mmCIF file of C-alpha atoms and ligand atoms in Angstrom:
data_model
loop_
_atom_site.group_PDB
_atom_site.id
_atom_site.type_symbol
_atom_site.label_atom_id
_atom_site.label_comp_id
_atom_site.label_asym_id
_atom_site.label_seq_id
_atom_site.Cartn_x
_atom_site.Cartn_y
_atom_site.Cartn_z
ATOM 1 C CA MET A 1 16.106 1.788 -11.991
ATOM 2 C CA ALA A 2 13.941 2.844 -14.903
ATOM 3 C CA ASP A 3 11.861 5.958 -14.560
ATOM 4 C CA PHE A 4 8.190 5.412 -15.499
ATOM 5 C CA SER A 5 7.020 8.938 -14.456
ATOM 6 C CA GLU A 6 6.193 10.152 -17.967
ATOM 7 C CA GLN A 7 4.037 7.047 -18.613
ATOM 8 C CA PHE A 8 2.314 7.278 -15.148
ATOM 9 C CA SER A 9 1.241 10.714 -15.958
ATOM 10 C CA GLU A 10 -0.125 9.824 -19.351
ATOM 11 C CA ILE A 11 -2.071 6.992 -17.845
ATOM 12 C CA SER A 12 -3.326 9.363 -15.095
ATOM 13 C CA GLU A 13 -4.377 11.926 -17.817
ATOM 14 C CA LEU A 14 -6.150 9.337 -19.819
ATOM 15 C CA LEU A 15 -8.071 8.256 -16.689
ATOM 16 C CA GLN A 16 -9.145 11.789 -15.794
ATOM 17 C CA ARG A 17 -10.458 12.167 -19.411
ATOM 18 C CA GLY A 18 -12.126 8.864 -19.293
ATOM 19 C CA LYS A 19 -10.424 7.379 -22.317
ATOM 20 C CA ALA A 20 -11.087 3.733 -21.807
ATOM 21 C CA LYS A 21 -9.690 2.398 -25.114
ATOM 22 C CA ASP A 22 -6.527 4.510 -25.030
ATOM 23 C CA ILE A 23 -5.805 3.857 -21.339
ATOM 24 C CA VAL A 24 -5.870 0.096 -21.922
ATOM 25 C CA VAL A 25 -3.175 0.464 -24.843
ATOM 26 C CA SER A 26 -1.046 2.617 -22.551
ATOM 27 C CA VAL A 27 -1.261 0.506 -19.604
ATOM 28 C CA GLN A 28 -0.114 -2.498 -21.692
ATOM 29 C CA LYS A 29 2.643 -0.665 -23.361
ATOM 30 C CA THR A 30 3.842 0.447 -19.861
ATOM 31 C CA LEU A 31 3.715 -3.043 -18.589
ATOM 32 C CA ASP A 32 5.579 -4.284 -21.571
ATOM 33 C CA GLY A 33 8.140 -1.611 -20.898
ATOM 34 C CA GLY A 34 8.640 -3.300 -17.507
ATOM 35 C CA ALA A 35 6.882 -0.995 -15.070
ATOM 36 C CA PRO A 36 5.768 -2.992 -11.922
ATOM 37 C CA PRO A 37 1.965 -3.334 -12.179
ATOM 38 C CA GLY A 38 1.509 -2.205 -8.408
ATOM 39 C CA GLU A 39 3.249 1.082 -9.233
ATOM 40 C CA ILE A 40 0.983 1.499 -12.164
ATOM 41 C CA LEU A 41 -2.055 0.867 -10.079
ATOM 42 C CA GLU A 42 -0.865 3.302 -7.197
ATOM 43 C CA LYS A 43 1.080 6.101 -9.190
ATOM 44 C CA ALA A 44 -0.949 6.325 -12.064
ATOM 45 C CA LEU A 45 -4.582 4.972 -11.643
ATOM 46 C CA MET A 46 -5.262 5.671 -8.014
ATOM 47 C CA ALA A 47 -3.404 8.994 -8.320
ATOM 48 C CA GLY A 48 -5.664 9.956 -11.255
ATOM 49 C CA MET A 49 -8.796 8.913 -9.534
ATOM 50 C CA ASP A 50 -7.703 10.863 -6.496
ATOM 51 C CA ILE A 51 -7.497 14.025 -8.836
ATOM 52 C CA VAL A 52 -11.026 13.218 -10.251
ATOM 53 C CA GLY A 53 -12.222 12.716 -6.559
ATOM 54 C CA GLY A 54 -10.671 16.268 -5.498
ATOM 55 C CA LYS A 55 -12.516 17.910 -8.554
ATOM 56 C CA PHE A 56 -15.771 16.164 -7.921
ATOM 57 C CA LYS A 57 -15.607 17.526 -4.343
ATOM 58 C CA ARG A 58 -14.989 21.083 -5.633
ATOM 59 C CA ASN A 59 -17.791 20.779 -8.062
ATOM 60 C CA GLU A 60 -15.228 21.157 -10.967
ATOM 61 C CA VAL A 61 -16.520 17.922 -12.459
ATOM 62 C CA PHE A 62 -19.879 16.162 -12.100
ATOM 63 C CA VAL A 63 -21.288 12.588 -11.965
ATOM 64 C CA PRO A 64 -21.087 11.780 -15.928
ATOM 65 C CA GLU A 65 -17.314 12.728 -15.920
ATOM 66 C CA VAL A 66 -16.737 10.782 -12.737
ATOM 67 C CA LEU A 67 -18.516 7.809 -14.337
ATOM 68 C CA ILE A 68 -16.641 7.810 -17.398
ATOM 69 C CA ALA A 69 -13.317 7.951 -15.475
ATOM 70 C CA ALA A 70 -14.535 5.057 -13.257
ATOM 71 C CA ARG A 71 -15.168 3.060 -16.474
ATOM 72 C CA ALA A 72 -11.669 3.793 -17.585
ATOM 73 C CA MET A 73 -10.406 2.827 -14.289
ATOM 74 C CA ASN A 74 -12.245 -0.508 -14.277
ATOM 75 C CA LYS A 75 -10.864 -1.288 -17.866
ATOM 76 C CA ALA A 76 -7.304 -0.367 -16.930
ATOM 77 C CA THR A 77 -7.423 -2.601 -13.809
ATOM 78 C CA GLU A 78 -8.800 -5.403 -15.841
ATOM 79 C CA THR A 79 -5.655 -5.118 -17.961
ATOM 80 C CA LEU A 80 -3.504 -5.157 -14.841
ATOM 81 C CA LYS A 81 -5.280 -8.044 -13.265
ATOM 82 C CA PRO A 82 -3.195 -11.019 -14.656
ATOM 83 C CA TYR A 83 -0.118 -9.077 -13.605
ATOM 84 C CA LEU A 84 -1.196 -8.504 -10.112
ATOM 85 C CA ALA A 85 -2.503 -12.032 -9.692
ATOM 86 C CA LYS A 86 0.723 -14.041 -9.846
ATOM 87 C CA GLU A 87 0.304 -16.184 -6.899
ATOM 88 C CA GLY A 88 -1.715 -19.160 -6.368
ATOM 89 C CA ILE A 89 -3.113 -21.581 -8.971
ATOM 90 C CA ASN A 90 -5.525 -23.737 -7.038
ATOM 91 C CA PRO A 91 -7.792 -21.797 -4.889
ATOM 92 C CA VAL A 92 -7.137 -22.335 -1.215
ATOM 93 C CA GLY A 93 -10.736 -21.350 -0.408
ATOM 94 C CA LYS A 94 -13.694 -19.184 -1.178
ATOM 95 C CA ALA A 95 -14.555 -15.727 -0.113
ATOM 96 C CA ILE A 96 -17.684 -13.457 -0.871
ATOM 97 C CA ILE A 97 -17.470 -9.676 -1.627
ATOM 98 C CA CYS A 98 -19.926 -6.900 -2.177
ATOM 99 C CA THR A 99 -20.578 -3.232 -2.007
ATOM 100 C CA VAL A 100 -23.406 -3.005 0.591
ATOM 101 C CA LYS A 101 -26.906 -1.830 0.039
ATOM 102 C CA GLY A 102 -27.531 1.626 -1.221
ATOM 103 C CA ASP A 103 -23.916 2.047 -2.386
ATOM 104 C CA LEU A 104 -22.986 2.095 -6.161
ATOM 105 C CA HIS A 105 -19.170 2.541 -5.808
ATOM 106 C CA ASP A 106 -17.304 -0.458 -7.214
ATOM 107 C CA ILE A 107 -13.764 0.492 -8.030
ATOM 108 C CA GLY A 108 -12.328 -0.364 -4.349
ATOM 109 C CA LYS A 109 -14.427 -3.398 -4.210
ATOM 110 C CA ASN A 110 -13.078 -4.526 -7.581
ATOM 111 C CA LEU A 111 -9.507 -3.858 -6.569
ATOM 112 C CA VAL A 112 -9.981 -5.903 -3.181
ATOM 113 C CA LYS A 113 -11.387 -8.666 -5.058
ATOM 114 C CA MET A 114 -8.488 -8.737 -7.689
ATOM 115 C CA MET A 115 -5.909 -8.616 -4.753
ATOM 116 C CA ILE A 116 -7.667 -11.341 -2.962
ATOM 117 C CA GLU A 117 -7.720 -13.505 -5.971
ATOM 118 C CA GLY A 118 -3.992 -12.848 -6.343
ATOM 119 C CA LYS A 119 -3.771 -14.642 -2.974
ATOM 120 C CA GLY A 120 -5.201 -17.783 -4.606
ATOM 121 C CA ILE A 121 -8.606 -17.443 -3.064
ATOM 122 C CA GLU A 122 -11.770 -17.790 -5.246
ATOM 123 C CA VAL A 123 -14.021 -14.698 -4.788
ATOM 124 C CA GLU A 124 -17.725 -14.707 -5.290
ATOM 125 C CA ASP A 125 -18.797 -11.065 -6.245
ATOM 126 C CA LEU A 126 -22.359 -10.171 -5.221
ATOM 127 C CA GLY A 127 -21.902 -6.738 -7.001
ATOM 128 C CA VAL A 128 -22.956 -3.447 -5.822
ATOM 129 C CA ASP A 129 -25.986 -2.101 -3.902
ATOM 130 C CA CYS A 130 -26.297 -5.709 -2.500
ATOM 131 C CA ASP A 131 -29.235 -6.717 -0.487
ATOM 132 C CA THR A 132 -28.576 -7.616 2.967
ATOM 133 C CA GLN A 133 -30.776 -10.776 2.591
ATOM 134 C CA LYS A 134 -28.789 -11.852 -0.340
ATOM 135 C CA VAL A 135 -25.536 -11.831 1.407
ATOM 136 C CA VAL A 136 -27.228 -13.764 4.399
ATOM 137 C CA ASP A 137 -28.602 -16.342 1.866
ATOM 138 C CA LYS A 138 -25.105 -16.709 0.317
ATOM 139 C CA VAL A 139 -23.349 -17.035 3.645
ATOM 140 C CA LYS A 140 -25.856 -19.727 4.549
ATOM 141 C CA GLU A 141 -24.698 -21.832 1.530
ATOM 142 C CA GLY A 142 -21.675 -22.235 3.807
ATOM 143 C CA ASP A 143 -18.684 -22.699 1.425
ATOM 144 C CA ALA A 144 -17.179 -19.215 1.988
ATOM 145 C CA LYS A 145 -14.983 -18.672 4.864
ATOM 146 C CA VAL A 146 -14.531 -14.779 4.622
ATOM 147 C CA LEU A 147 -17.278 -12.109 3.921
ATOM 148 C CA CYS A 148 -15.821 -8.729 2.517
ATOM 149 C CA LEU A 149 -17.950 -5.646 2.888
ATOM 150 C CA SER A 150 -17.229 -2.316 1.012
ATOM 151 C CA ALA A 151 -18.748 0.914 1.580
ATOM 152 C CA LEU A 152 -17.783 4.414 0.371
ATOM 153 C CA LEU A 153 -20.456 6.649 1.823
ATOM 154 C CA THR A 154 -20.929 7.804 5.327
ATOM 155 C CA THR A 155 -24.681 7.014 4.695
ATOM 156 C CA THR A 156 -24.095 3.382 3.508
ATOM 157 C CA MET A 157 -21.291 2.263 5.993
ATOM 158 C CA THR A 158 -24.025 1.445 8.573
ATOM 159 C CA ALA A 159 -25.335 -1.223 6.148
ATOM 160 C CA GLN A 160 -22.234 -3.040 7.038
ATOM 161 C CA LYS A 161 -23.643 -3.245 10.515
ATOM 162 C CA ASP A 162 -26.946 -4.422 9.108
ATOM 163 C CA VAL A 163 -25.441 -7.227 7.331
ATOM 164 C CA ILE A 164 -23.732 -8.382 10.651
ATOM 165 C CA ASP A 165 -26.926 -8.021 12.627
ATOM 166 C CA ALA A 166 -28.761 -10.012 10.024
ATOM 167 C CA LEU A 167 -26.278 -12.646 10.028
ATOM 168 C CA THR A 168 -26.431 -12.871 13.798
ATOM 169 C CA SER A 169 -30.217 -13.021 13.734
ATOM 170 C CA ALA A 170 -29.895 -15.729 11.077
ATOM 171 C CA GLY A 171 -27.763 -17.673 13.420
ATOM 172 C CA VAL A 172 -24.779 -17.818 10.798
ATOM 173 C CA ARG A 173 -22.628 -15.045 12.100
ATOM 174 C CA ASP A 174 -19.959 -17.386 13.036
ATOM 175 C CA LYS A 175 -19.791 -19.145 9.707
ATOM 176 C CA VAL A 176 -17.733 -16.451 8.264
ATOM 177 C CA LYS A 177 -14.905 -13.956 9.178
ATOM 178 C CA ILE A 178 -16.243 -10.500 8.444
ATOM 179 C CA MET A 179 -13.783 -7.769 6.743
ATOM 180 C CA VAL A 180 -14.969 -4.313 6.072
ATOM 181 C CA GLY A 181 -13.335 -1.314 4.385
ATOM 182 C CA GLY A 182 -13.937 1.666 2.267
ATOM 183 C CA ALA A 183 -13.039 5.286 2.631
ATOM 184 C CA PRO A 184 -15.219 6.399 5.590
ATOM 185 C CA VAL A 185 -14.819 3.082 7.437
ATOM 186 C CA THR A 186 -12.226 3.040 10.470
ATOM 187 C CA GLN A 187 -10.986 0.586 12.902
ATOM 188 C CA SER A 188 -13.083 1.880 15.631
ATOM 189 C CA PHE A 189 -16.092 1.646 13.478
ATOM 190 C CA ALA A 190 -15.347 -1.901 12.577
ATOM 191 C CA ASP A 191 -14.849 -2.750 16.392
ATOM 192 C CA GLU A 192 -18.087 -1.140 17.156
ATOM 193 C CA ILE A 193 -20.223 -3.173 14.579
ATOM 194 C CA GLY A 194 -18.422 -6.454 15.460
ATOM 195 C CA ALA A 195 -16.377 -6.974 12.217
ATOM 196 C CA ASP A 196 -13.499 -9.369 12.499
ATOM 197 C CA ALA A 197 -11.125 -7.034 10.411
ATOM 198 C CA TYR A 198 -10.684 -3.673 8.952
ATOM 199 C CA THR A 199 -8.031 -2.804 6.481
ATOM 200 C CA VAL A 200 -7.285 0.480 4.912
ATOM 201 C CA ASP A 201 -6.528 -0.561 1.376
ATOM 202 C CA ALA A 202 -6.835 -3.600 -1.004
ATOM 203 C CA ALA A 203 -3.394 -4.754 -0.591
ATOM 204 C CA SER A 204 -3.657 -5.254 3.227
ATOM 205 C CA ALA A 205 -7.242 -6.478 2.706
ATOM 206 C CA ALA A 206 -5.707 -9.404 0.732
ATOM 207 C CA GLU A 207 -2.929 -10.054 3.342
ATOM 208 C CA VAL A 208 -5.397 -10.288 6.106
ATOM 209 C CA CYS A 209 -7.900 -12.396 4.035
ATOM 210 C CA ARG A 210 -5.191 -14.810 3.529
ATOM 211 C CA THR A 211 -4.503 -15.383 7.186
ATOM 212 C CA PHE A 212 -8.141 -16.686 7.574
ATOM 213 C CA TYR A 213 -7.248 -19.692 5.356
ATOM 214 C CA GLY A 214 -4.367 -21.048 7.571
HETATM 215 CO CO1 B1M B 1 -19.162 8.927 -5.300
HETATM 216 N N1 B1M B 1 -18.655 9.713 -3.601
HETATM 217 N N2 B1M B 1 -20.969 9.338 -5.106
HETATM 218 N N3 B1M B 1 -19.362 8.262 -7.150
HETATM 219 N N4 B1M B 1 -17.163 9.079 -5.487
HETATM 220 C C1 B1M B 1 -17.248 9.775 -3.026
HETATM 221 C C2 B1M B 1 -17.051 8.274 -2.356
HETATM 222 C C3 B1M B 1 -17.015 11.037 -2.257
HETATM 223 C C4 B1M B 1 -15.928 10.937 -1.157
HETATM 224 C C5 B1M B 1 -16.934 12.160 -3.335
HETATM 225 C C6 B1M B 1 -16.552 13.541 -2.544
HETATM 226 O O1 B1M B 1 -17.574 14.114 -2.227
HETATM 227 N N5 B1M B 1 -15.505 13.816 -2.485
HETATM 228 C C7 B1M B 1 -18.508 11.149 -1.739
HETATM 229 C C8 B1M B 1 -18.745 10.499 -0.383
HETATM 230 C C9 B1M B 1 -19.087 11.685 0.650
HETATM 231 C C10 B1M B 1 -19.355 10.686 1.971
HETATM 232 O O2 B1M B 1 -20.161 9.936 2.192
HETATM 233 N N6 B1M B 1 -18.470 11.067 2.877
HETATM 234 C C11 B1M B 1 -19.381 10.594 -2.939
HETATM 235 C C12 B1M B 1 -20.725 10.863 -3.088
HETATM 236 C C13 B1M B 1 -21.361 11.972 -2.386
HETATM 237 C C14 B1M B 1 -21.563 10.338 -4.213
HETATM 238 C C15 B1M B 1 -22.971 10.553 -4.539
HETATM 239 C C16 B1M B 1 -23.903 10.652 -3.281
HETATM 240 C C17 B1M B 1 -22.992 11.839 -5.467
HETATM 241 C C18 B1M B 1 -24.240 12.185 -5.794
HETATM 242 O O3 B1M B 1 -24.966 11.637 -6.406
HETATM 243 N N7 B1M B 1 -24.549 13.527 -5.619
HETATM 244 C C19 B1M B 1 -23.292 9.325 -5.370
HETATM 245 C C20 B1M B 1 -23.833 8.133 -4.466
HETATM 246 C C21 B1M B 1 -24.236 7.062 -5.352
HETATM 247 C C22 B1M B 1 -24.443 5.636 -4.602
HETATM 248 O O4 B1M B 1 -23.647 5.074 -4.170
HETATM 249 N N8 B1M B 1 -25.685 5.508 -4.093
HETATM 250 C C23 B1M B 1 -21.947 9.047 -5.997
HETATM 251 C C24 B1M B 1 -21.598 8.502 -7.191
HETATM 252 C C25 B1M B 1 -20.509 8.224 -7.682
HETATM 253 C C26 B1M B 1 -20.417 7.572 -9.119
HETATM 254 C C27 B1M B 1 -21.515 6.650 -9.389
HETATM 255 C C28 B1M B 1 -20.345 8.855 -10.149
HETATM 256 C C29 B1M B 1 -18.879 7.035 -9.253
HETATM 257 C C30 B1M B 1 -18.728 5.542 -8.786
HETATM 258 C C31 B1M B 1 -18.511 4.748 -10.041
HETATM 259 C C32 B1M B 1 -18.054 3.344 -9.650
HETATM 260 O O5 B1M B 1 -17.672 2.990 -8.591
HETATM 261 N N9 B1M B 1 -18.159 2.675 -10.588
HETATM 262 C C33 B1M B 1 -18.239 7.776 -7.887
HETATM 263 C C34 B1M B 1 -16.857 7.785 -7.617
HETATM 264 C C35 B1M B 1 -16.118 7.276 -8.764
HETATM 265 C C36 B1M B 1 -16.394 8.538 -6.510
HETATM 266 C C37 B1M B 1 -14.969 8.910 -6.162
HETATM 267 C C38 B1M B 1 -14.634 10.103 -7.082
HETATM 268 C C39 B1M B 1 -13.794 7.955 -6.284
HETATM 269 C C40 B1M B 1 -14.153 6.595 -5.559
HETATM 270 C C41 B1M B 1 -13.130 5.752 -5.994
HETATM 271 O O6 B1M B 1 -13.543 4.760 -6.801
HETATM 272 N N10 B1M B 1 -12.037 5.684 -5.605
HETATM 273 C C42 B1M B 1 -15.103 9.296 -4.534
HETATM 274 C C43 B1M B 1 -13.993 10.310 -4.309
HETATM 275 C C44 B1M B 1 -12.693 9.705 -3.642
HETATM 276 O O7 B1M B 1 -12.631 8.538 -3.104
HETATM 277 N N11 B1M B 1 -11.806 10.559 -3.780
HETATM 278 C C45 B1M B 1 -16.536 9.389 -4.423
HETATM 279 C C46 B1M B 1 -10.842 4.849 -6.097
HETATM 280 C C47 B1M B 1 -10.790 3.576 -5.160
HETATM 281 C C48 B1M B 1 -9.558 2.704 -5.649
HETATM 282 O O8 B1M B 1 -10.832 3.809 -3.889
HETATM 283 O O9 B1M B 1 -13.039 2.990 -3.448
HETATM 284 O O10 B1M B 1 -11.835 4.197 -1.611
HETATM 285 P P1 B1M B 1 -11.838 3.374 -2.694
HETATM 286 O O11 B1M B 1 -11.176 1.938 -2.368
HETATM 287 C C49 B1M B 1 -10.014 1.871 -1.558
HETATM 288 C C50 B1M B 1 -10.116 1.914 -0.076
HETATM 289 O O12 B1M B 1 -11.389 2.460 0.344
HETATM 290 C C51 B1M B 1 -10.221 0.282 0.219
HETATM 291 O O13 B1M B 1 -9.345 -0.259 -0.917
HETATM 292 C C52 B1M B 1 -9.382 0.775 -2.018
HETATM 293 C C53 B1M B 1 -7.914 0.955 -2.355
HETATM 294 O O14 B1M B 1 -7.006 0.087 -2.162
HETATM 295 N N12 B1M B 1 -11.368 -0.354 0.181
HETATM 296 C C54 B1M B 1 -11.448 -1.488 0.977
HETATM 297 C C55 B1M B 1 -12.671 -0.383 -0.390
HETATM 298 N N13 B1M B 1 -13.267 -1.263 -0.046
HETATM 299 C C56 B1M B 1 -12.721 -1.979 0.853
HETATM 300 C C57 B1M B 1 -13.098 -3.239 1.473
HETATM 301 C C58 B1M B 1 -12.113 -3.887 2.295
HETATM 302 C C59 B1M B 1 -11.059 -3.186 2.636
HETATM 303 C C60 B1M B 1 -10.568 -2.069 1.881
HETATM 304 O O15 B1M B 1 -12.430 -5.042 2.972
HETATM 305 C C61 B1M B 1 -13.595 -5.760 2.723
#
């Protein structure tokens, strides 16, 4: 089996340095060389972002550096997208996704979206810092079977509960299955707020989401 560890370290380095153009070239070259897209995602991109996250925590890098690393991550995952999304040509149904009110983190959400699309599900992306009322209005439109809520901050995970409560008050809670996730979210928090599913990562989110379409 081919060893891509050198290419993975190069991609991880480029991500940490926020080299958006170079990372796209490097990811494409590694794909063309036969590396599995899922491994590029996990062993190069997510590994690189973990290093950035650790440095951010220890105050070794600051918001601007993290932002340019995030931009490089998003560019790289766009390059991977067609390779990850092999399954499904005709959408089996629709889902809605957003990062909740007050929260600007979108990398995990974008990955979850990409993986769900890979299961042949059309995903409407309401973006980041999404107003609770906007989510309720979208659910009322009624064509989505699943609602995916991402939150990365301990201060914003409670906005997942706000959405569920607002849907209940509007009488539309049962129109959708609600999936929650994001680093601070746990199964017990999901149970406590009345979500239908919690998953730890994007791949399992896609697996579970697909089960809601029969
Ligand atoms: Co922020 N940030 N950030 N940040 N940031 C974290 C989350 C933090 C853990 C860093 C740290 O201190 N170590 C910390 C949160 C602490 C806490 O609440 N416990 C933090 C903080 C404090 C902040 C600010 C408050 C910093 C400040 O301003 N002082 C600020 C808040 C801004 C806001 O949102 N209002 C802030 C800002 C930012 C940037 C804008 C600079 C940037 C975001 C850029 C962007 O997203 N476009 C940023 C980043 C990049 C990070 C870290 C470094 C990386 C996050 C990430 O993208 N990870 C992060 C540290 C870390 O996580 N190591 C950090 C990669 C991504 C693939 O993982 O999003 O976890 P993740 O997604 C995973 C799973 O969680 C899951 O699937 C994905 C993987 O498969 N998942 C789901 C996600 N959503 C899901 C939904 C599902 C299922 C699974 O179902 C629906």
